[in-house]
Structures are given as C-alpha cells and as structure tokens.
Short mmCIF file of C-alpha atoms in Angstrom, two decimals:
data_model
loop_
_atom_site.label_atom_id
_atom_site.label_comp_id
_atom_site.label_asym_id
_atom_site.label_seq_id
_atom_site.Cartn_x
_atom_site.Cartn_y
_atom_site.Cartn_z
CA MET A 1 -20.11 17.45 3.03
CA LEU A 2 -22.61 14.56 2.94
CA LYS A 3 -23.95 15.85 -0.35
CA LYS A 4 -20.45 15.74 -1.85
CA LEU A 5 -19.89 12.22 -0.55
CA ARG A 6 -23.13 11.05 -2.14
CA MET A 7 -21.80 12.30 -5.48
CA TYR A 8 -18.99 9.77 -5.28
CA LEU A 9 -21.01 6.74 -4.09
CA PRO A 10 -21.58 5.61 -7.71
CA PHE A 11 -17.80 5.30 -8.07
CA VAL A 12 -17.65 3.09 -4.96
CA ASN A 13 -20.37 0.92 -6.48
CA ALA A 14 -18.46 0.86 -9.78
CA GLY A 15 -15.36 -0.36 -7.94
CA LEU A 16 -17.35 -3.12 -6.22
CA GLN A 17 -18.91 -4.18 -9.50
CA GLU A 18 -15.55 -4.19 -11.25
CA ALA A 19 -14.02 -6.37 -8.51
CA SER A 20 -16.94 -8.81 -8.57
CA THR A 21 -17.12 -8.94 -12.38
CA TYR A 22 -13.41 -9.64 -12.86
CA ARG A 23 -13.05 -12.04 -9.92
CA ALA A 24 -10.75 -14.41 -11.79
CA ASN A 25 -8.34 -11.60 -12.68
CA TRP A 26 -8.33 -10.40 -9.08
CA LEU A 27 -7.83 -13.91 -7.67
CA PHE A 28 -4.88 -14.59 -9.98
CA TYR A 29 -3.36 -11.25 -8.95
CA ILE A 30 -3.72 -12.20 -5.28
CA LEU A 31 -2.33 -15.66 -5.99
CA GLY A 32 0.78 -14.10 -7.52
CA ASP A 33 1.29 -12.00 -4.39
CA VAL A 34 0.74 -15.06 -2.16
CA ILE A 35 3.41 -16.98 -4.09
CA GLY A 36 5.78 -14.02 -3.67
CA CYS A 37 5.00 -13.98 0.05
CA PHE A 38 5.90 -17.66 0.43
CA VAL A 39 9.08 -17.16 -1.61
CA SER A 40 10.10 -14.49 0.92
CA PHE A 41 9.21 -16.89 3.73
CA PHE A 42 11.48 -19.66 2.43
CA VAL A 43 14.32 -17.23 1.66
CA TRP A 44 14.29 -15.78 5.17
CA GLU A 45 13.90 -19.23 6.72
CA ALA A 46 17.09 -20.25 4.91
CA VAL A 47 18.82 -17.09 6.18
CA PHE A 48 17.95 -17.86 9.80
CA ILE A 49 18.89 -21.53 9.43
CA SER A 50 22.30 -20.51 8.07
CA ASN A 51 22.60 -18.13 11.02
CA GLY A 52 22.10 -20.98 13.46
CA GLY A 53 18.55 -19.89 14.29
CA GLU A 54 19.80 -16.91 16.27
CA SER A 55 18.04 -13.54 16.26
CA PHE A 56 19.21 -10.97 13.75
CA MET A 57 18.90 -7.22 14.39
CA GLU A 58 16.20 -7.75 17.07
CA PHE A 59 14.26 -10.13 14.79
CA ASP A 60 14.13 -13.82 15.57
CA LYS A 61 12.76 -16.39 13.13
CA GLY A 62 9.23 -16.11 14.53
CA ASP A 63 9.27 -12.32 14.29
CA MET A 64 10.44 -12.52 10.70
CA ILE A 65 7.64 -14.90 9.71
CA VAL A 66 5.05 -12.62 11.31
CA TYR A 67 6.69 -9.62 9.58
CA ILE A 68 6.50 -11.31 6.16
CA PHE A 69 2.79 -12.10 6.39
CA LEU A 70 1.87 -8.76 7.96
CA THR A 71 3.78 -7.01 5.18
CA PHE A 72 1.80 -9.01 2.65
CA LEU A 73 -1.49 -8.09 4.36
CA THR A 74 -0.52 -4.43 4.59
CA GLY A 75 0.48 -4.39 0.93
CA GLN A 76 -2.98 -5.64 -0.03
CA ILE A 77 -4.68 -2.98 2.10
CA ILE A 78 -2.64 0.00 0.90
CA GLY A 79 -2.11 -1.08 -2.71
CA SER A 80 -3.11 1.49 -5.31
CA GLY A 81 -3.35 1.12 -9.07
CA GLY A 82 -3.67 4.80 -9.86
CA THR A 83 -0.56 4.93 -12.03
CA TYR A 84 -1.68 2.05 -14.24
CA ASP A 85 -5.30 3.24 -14.44
CA ILE A 86 -4.41 6.78 -15.49
CA GLY A 87 -1.93 5.54 -18.09
CA GLN A 88 -4.50 3.10 -19.47
CA GLU A 89 -7.23 5.74 -19.71
CA ILE A 90 -4.90 8.09 -21.57
CA LYS A 91 -4.02 5.30 -24.01
CA ASP A 92 -7.61 4.31 -24.77
CA GLY A 93 -9.15 7.78 -24.54
CA THR A 94 -11.64 7.05 -21.74
CA ILE A 95 -10.01 9.74 -19.62
CA ALA A 96 -12.11 12.27 -21.53
CA MET A 97 -15.31 10.86 -20.01
CA ARG A 98 -13.90 11.25 -16.51
CA MET A 99 -12.61 14.79 -17.12
CA ILE A 100 -15.90 16.20 -18.41
CA LYS A 101 -17.70 15.33 -15.17
CA PRO A 102 -18.14 18.33 -12.79
CA ILE A 103 -16.37 16.54 -9.94
CA SER A 104 -12.83 16.04 -8.71
CA TYR A 105 -10.76 13.88 -11.06
CA ASN A 106 -8.62 12.56 -8.19
CA SER A 107 -11.63 11.74 -6.03
CA THR A 108 -13.24 9.61 -8.73
CA PHE A 109 -10.18 7.34 -8.70
CA LEU A 110 -10.07 7.34 -4.89
CA PHE A 111 -13.67 6.25 -4.40
CA GLN A 112 -13.52 3.70 -7.20
CA GLU A 113 -10.47 2.14 -5.57
CA LEU A 114 -12.26 2.12 -2.22
CA GLY A 115 -14.94 -0.02 -3.83
CA ASN A 116 -12.27 -2.47 -4.95
CA LYS A 117 -10.74 -2.42 -1.46
CA LEU A 118 -14.03 -3.32 0.22
CA MET A 119 -14.16 -6.53 -1.79
CA GLU A 120 -10.47 -7.29 -1.36
CA ILE A 121 -10.22 -6.62 2.37
CA GLY A 122 -13.52 -8.37 3.04
CA ILE A 123 -12.13 -11.61 1.62
CA ILE A 124 -8.53 -11.73 2.88
CA PHE A 125 -8.29 -9.49 5.96
CA ILE A 126 -9.91 -11.61 8.69
CA PRO A 127 -8.34 -14.95 7.61
CA LEU A 128 -4.85 -13.43 7.45
CA VAL A 129 -5.10 -11.64 10.81
CA ALA A 130 -6.50 -14.80 12.39
CA GLY A 131 -3.69 -16.87 10.88
CA VAL A 132 -1.01 -14.49 12.16
CA GLU A 133 -2.48 -14.45 15.67
CA ILE A 134 -2.84 -18.25 15.79
CA TYR A 135 0.80 -18.58 14.75
CA ARG A 136 1.89 -16.07 17.42
CA PHE A 137 -0.13 -17.95 20.03
CA PHE A 138 1.53 -21.30 19.25
CA LEU A 139 4.92 -19.59 19.01
CA THR A 140 4.76 -17.93 22.45
CA GLY A 141 2.15 -19.99 24.30
CA SER A 142 0.04 -16.92 25.05
CA LEU A 143 -2.34 -14.61 23.22
CA GLN A 144 -0.33 -11.75 21.69
CA PHE A 145 -3.22 -9.82 20.16
CA ASP A 146 -3.38 -6.24 21.49
CA ILE A 147 -6.51 -4.31 20.56
CA ALA A 148 -4.78 -0.92 20.96
CA GLN A 149 -1.92 -1.91 18.67
CA PHE A 150 -4.41 -3.38 16.19
CA LEU A 151 -6.48 -0.18 16.06
CA LEU A 152 -3.33 1.92 15.66
CA TYR A 153 -2.29 -0.42 12.87
CA LEU A 154 -5.60 0.21 11.10
CA VAL A 155 -5.20 3.99 11.49
CA CYS A 156 -1.68 3.71 10.06
CA CYS A 157 -3.00 1.69 7.13
CA VAL A 158 -5.53 4.41 6.32
CA PHE A 159 -2.80 7.06 6.16
CA ALA A 160 -0.47 4.65 4.34
CA TYR A 161 -3.12 4.04 1.69
CA LEU A 162 -3.71 7.76 1.19
CA ILE A 163 0.04 8.39 0.89
CA ASN A 164 0.33 5.58 -1.65
CA PHE A 165 -2.74 6.75 -3.56
CA PHE A 166 -1.61 10.36 -3.93
CA PHE A 167 1.95 9.26 -4.73
CA ASN A 168 0.71 6.91 -7.45
CA ILE A 169 -1.63 9.38 -9.11
CA SER A 170 1.12 12.01 -8.99
CA PHE A 171 3.36 9.56 -10.82
CA GLY A 172 0.49 8.58 -13.11
CA PHE A 173 -0.09 12.19 -14.15
CA THR A 174 3.29 12.13 -15.90
CA ALA A 175 1.58 9.94 -18.51
CA PHE A 176 0.03 13.18 -19.77
CA VAL A 177 3.54 14.04 -20.97
CA PHE A 178 5.30 10.69 -21.51
CA LYS A 179 2.20 8.80 -22.79
CA ASN A 180 3.35 5.34 -21.63
CA LEU A 181 4.39 4.47 -18.07
CA TRP A 182 4.43 0.67 -18.19
CA GLY A 183 8.19 0.23 -17.81
CA SER A 184 8.73 3.13 -15.43
CA ASN A 185 5.82 1.91 -13.29
CA LEU A 186 7.50 -1.48 -12.86
CA LEU A 187 10.74 0.25 -11.85
CA LYS A 188 8.86 2.50 -9.45
CA ASN A 189 7.17 -0.48 -7.79
CA CYS A 190 10.52 -2.23 -7.28
CA ILE A 191 12.12 0.86 -5.74
CA VAL A 192 9.13 1.54 -3.47
CA GLY A 193 9.05 -2.10 -2.36
CA PHE A 194 12.72 -1.90 -1.38
CA LEU A 195 12.54 1.50 0.35
CA SER A 196 9.31 0.68 2.20
CA GLY A 197 10.78 -2.32 3.98
CA SER A 198 8.56 -4.78 2.12
CA THR A 199 11.55 -6.62 0.66
CA ILE A 200 14.00 -6.25 3.55
CA PRO A 201 13.06 -4.84 7.00
CA LEU A 202 14.61 -1.41 7.46
CA ALA A 203 16.00 -2.63 10.80
CA PHE A 204 18.50 -4.73 8.82
CA PHE A 205 20.07 -1.68 7.16
CA PRO A 206 23.12 0.12 8.62
CA GLU A 207 22.04 2.71 11.18
CA VAL A 208 22.78 5.74 8.97
CA PHE A 209 20.66 4.40 6.11
CA ARG A 210 17.97 3.13 8.48
CA ASN A 211 17.56 6.55 10.08
CA VAL A 212 17.21 8.21 6.68
CA LEU A 213 14.85 5.61 5.20
CA SER A 214 12.60 5.58 8.28
CA VAL A 215 11.58 9.22 7.74
CA LEU A 216 11.04 8.95 3.99
CA PRO A 217 7.43 8.52 2.84
CA PHE A 218 7.98 4.94 1.70
CA ALA A 219 8.61 3.64 5.24
CA SER A 220 5.16 4.95 6.14
CA LEU A 221 3.59 2.62 3.58
CA SER A 222 4.49 -0.75 5.07
CA TYR A 223 7.24 -0.70 7.68
CA THR A 224 5.57 1.71 10.12
CA PRO A 225 2.17 -0.06 10.27
CA VAL A 226 3.77 -3.49 10.64
CA MET A 227 6.18 -2.38 13.37
CA ILE A 228 3.26 -0.89 15.31
CA TYR A 229 1.23 -4.10 14.96
CA MET A 230 4.18 -6.17 16.20
CA GLY A 231 4.72 -3.87 19.18
CA MET A 232 8.19 -2.80 18.08
CA TYR A 233 7.12 0.85 18.00
CA THR A 234 5.71 2.11 21.27
CA GLY A 235 5.00 5.39 23.08
CA TRP A 236 6.47 8.47 21.46
CA ASP A 237 7.74 6.43 18.50
CA ILE A 238 4.11 5.82 17.52
CA VAL A 239 3.24 9.49 17.93
CA PHE A 240 6.23 10.53 15.83
CA TYR A 241 5.60 8.10 12.98
CA LEU A 242 1.86 8.79 12.90
CA GLY A 243 2.67 12.50 12.67
CA LEU A 244 5.12 11.71 9.89
CA GLN A 245 2.42 9.81 8.01
CA ILE A 246 0.04 12.77 8.28
CA PHE A 247 2.78 15.08 7.00
CA TRP A 248 3.51 12.90 3.95
CA CYS A 249 -0.19 12.45 3.26
CA ILE A 250 -0.69 16.22 3.10
CA ALA A 251 2.54 16.68 1.11
CA PHE A 252 1.58 14.17 -1.59
CA TRP A 253 -1.99 15.48 -1.73
CA GLY A 254 -0.58 18.95 -2.42
CA MET A 255 1.92 17.57 -4.92
CA SER A 256 -0.84 15.76 -6.83
CA LYS A 257 -2.75 19.03 -7.16
CA LEU A 258 0.31 20.90 -8.44
CA ILE A 259 1.30 18.20 -10.92
CA TRP A 260 -2.27 17.97 -12.21
CA LYS A 261 -2.35 21.69 -12.95
CA ALA A 262 1.03 21.50 -14.65
CA VAL A 263 0.39 18.51 -16.92
CA VAL A 264 -3.32 18.64 -17.79
CA LYS A 265 -2.59 21.06 -20.64
CA HIS A 266 -0.35 18.39 -22.21
CA LEU A 267 -3.11 15.80 -22.51
CA CYS A 268 -3.11 13.99 -25.84
CA VAL A 269 -5.02 10.71 -25.80
CA GLN A 270 -3.84 7.82 -27.97
CA GLY A 271 -7.21 6.18 -28.49
CA GLY A 272 -10.95 6.74 -28.14
#
C-alpha cells in the first residue's frame, strides 16, 4: 500500500508546483468566488430586511450569513476540476502521456488535485474558519465552536470531495466521445450548485422537494457538511447523512470505472 502511495507522490508535488507557479491565476479564481460570495450575502441580507428581519425556515439572518461563508469555504475544499482537465488534455493531446504510464489514470488526477488543495486550503482555511467563529461569537455573545462538529465537518468534506471528484471525472470521460465539454461543463456546474444547496439552502424548498434533494448526491457536496458544522444535523441525522455520503462515494467510484472502460476505445485527440 505504501509503495503504491509513493508512486503518486510526484503527482502531489506536481499539483503543488502548478499552484505555486500559477499563483496569479489561482488568486483571480478565488477572487471571483469571493465576489460571488459577497453578492449572495447582499442578496440574502435584502431578503431578510424585506421580511422584517424575522427567521425564515429555521434560518435567521445570522444563520444565513454563516451558511453563505461556510458554503463558500466548503466549495473551495471540495472543488474539483477533473472535467475541465480531462477535456483540455484530450484537446491538446497530452492525455497520451498520462495513459502510457503503468498507473491508474484516475489516481493521477486525484493526487495532482490534492497537491493543489494543500496550497489552497493552507491559505484560506484557517482565516475563513476564524472569521466565521468570530462572527458567531459577536452574534451570540458566547463561543459557538464545537470541536466534535468541526471534526465531523472535516470528515464530511473528505467524502464530499471524493464524491465530487469521481462525479467530475465521470462527466469528463464523456469528452472521449463528444470532444468538447466547455458549454456542458458550465451547465453542469450551475445545476450542481443549485441542487447542492450552494445557491439556495435546501431547507427553503417545499418539503417534498427537500426530502428528495437531501438524499441525492449533490446535497452531500455542500449542504450536509455545512448543516453539520452549524449544528443543524445532530445524532442519527449525522449517521444517516454520513452513510449516504459513503454510499454515493462508492457509487460514483464504480461509475467512473465503468464509464472509463466504455469510452476509452473512443479516444481521438485533437492536438499533440
């Protein structure tokens, strides 16, 4: 096992080097997400002001602000660019170099992304968590940080990232057939953002839709980790949704294997 892991360490280093080399690109990407986060903040602030400041579907204004910034943080942790990367490598022909290596194609992407994540999380994670907790302290007058909830949140983020990674590479593998996924990838991101609760908390949906959406894989990406961090999921709810995350993680891992076997024979690079 350790021997296999050592085989992929160069890909982790490559991810770190890529993130450090293209710092400006990464910072502008983060800046765009930060702007989107503050747009959501002002939109929801206007909603609560128009509602007279009253709570809405168990969320008061303070809860909603915490939810917005935790959703932003979670999105940065679990984000995966597998779809774009696979499509780009097929277009420029560099996929051939990855495929001739005697190692798992999927794992090379996974470990390279982990290298990127180490840089990303190392820069934004602690300041954002500290900012959220300081805000919660001034909002309630007492320290709200719960180490158990925080650790469960981290566990959820690990599973959420794996779900997102395997879902994205499964979608990315369709580039072997369709050649270009730029437009469909944008559509996919919008749909996933909506269904995951990143745009609107699932608690705001009618009960029938909320019950359906909460067991779909997309809720496991953002909504479940954030609700656990905020203490809105407790006891058996946590057990159920963690189990659901594990199920979807295994399901998408299996799906990525099946799709890979089905589409690899259709590979036709457009460059290289």
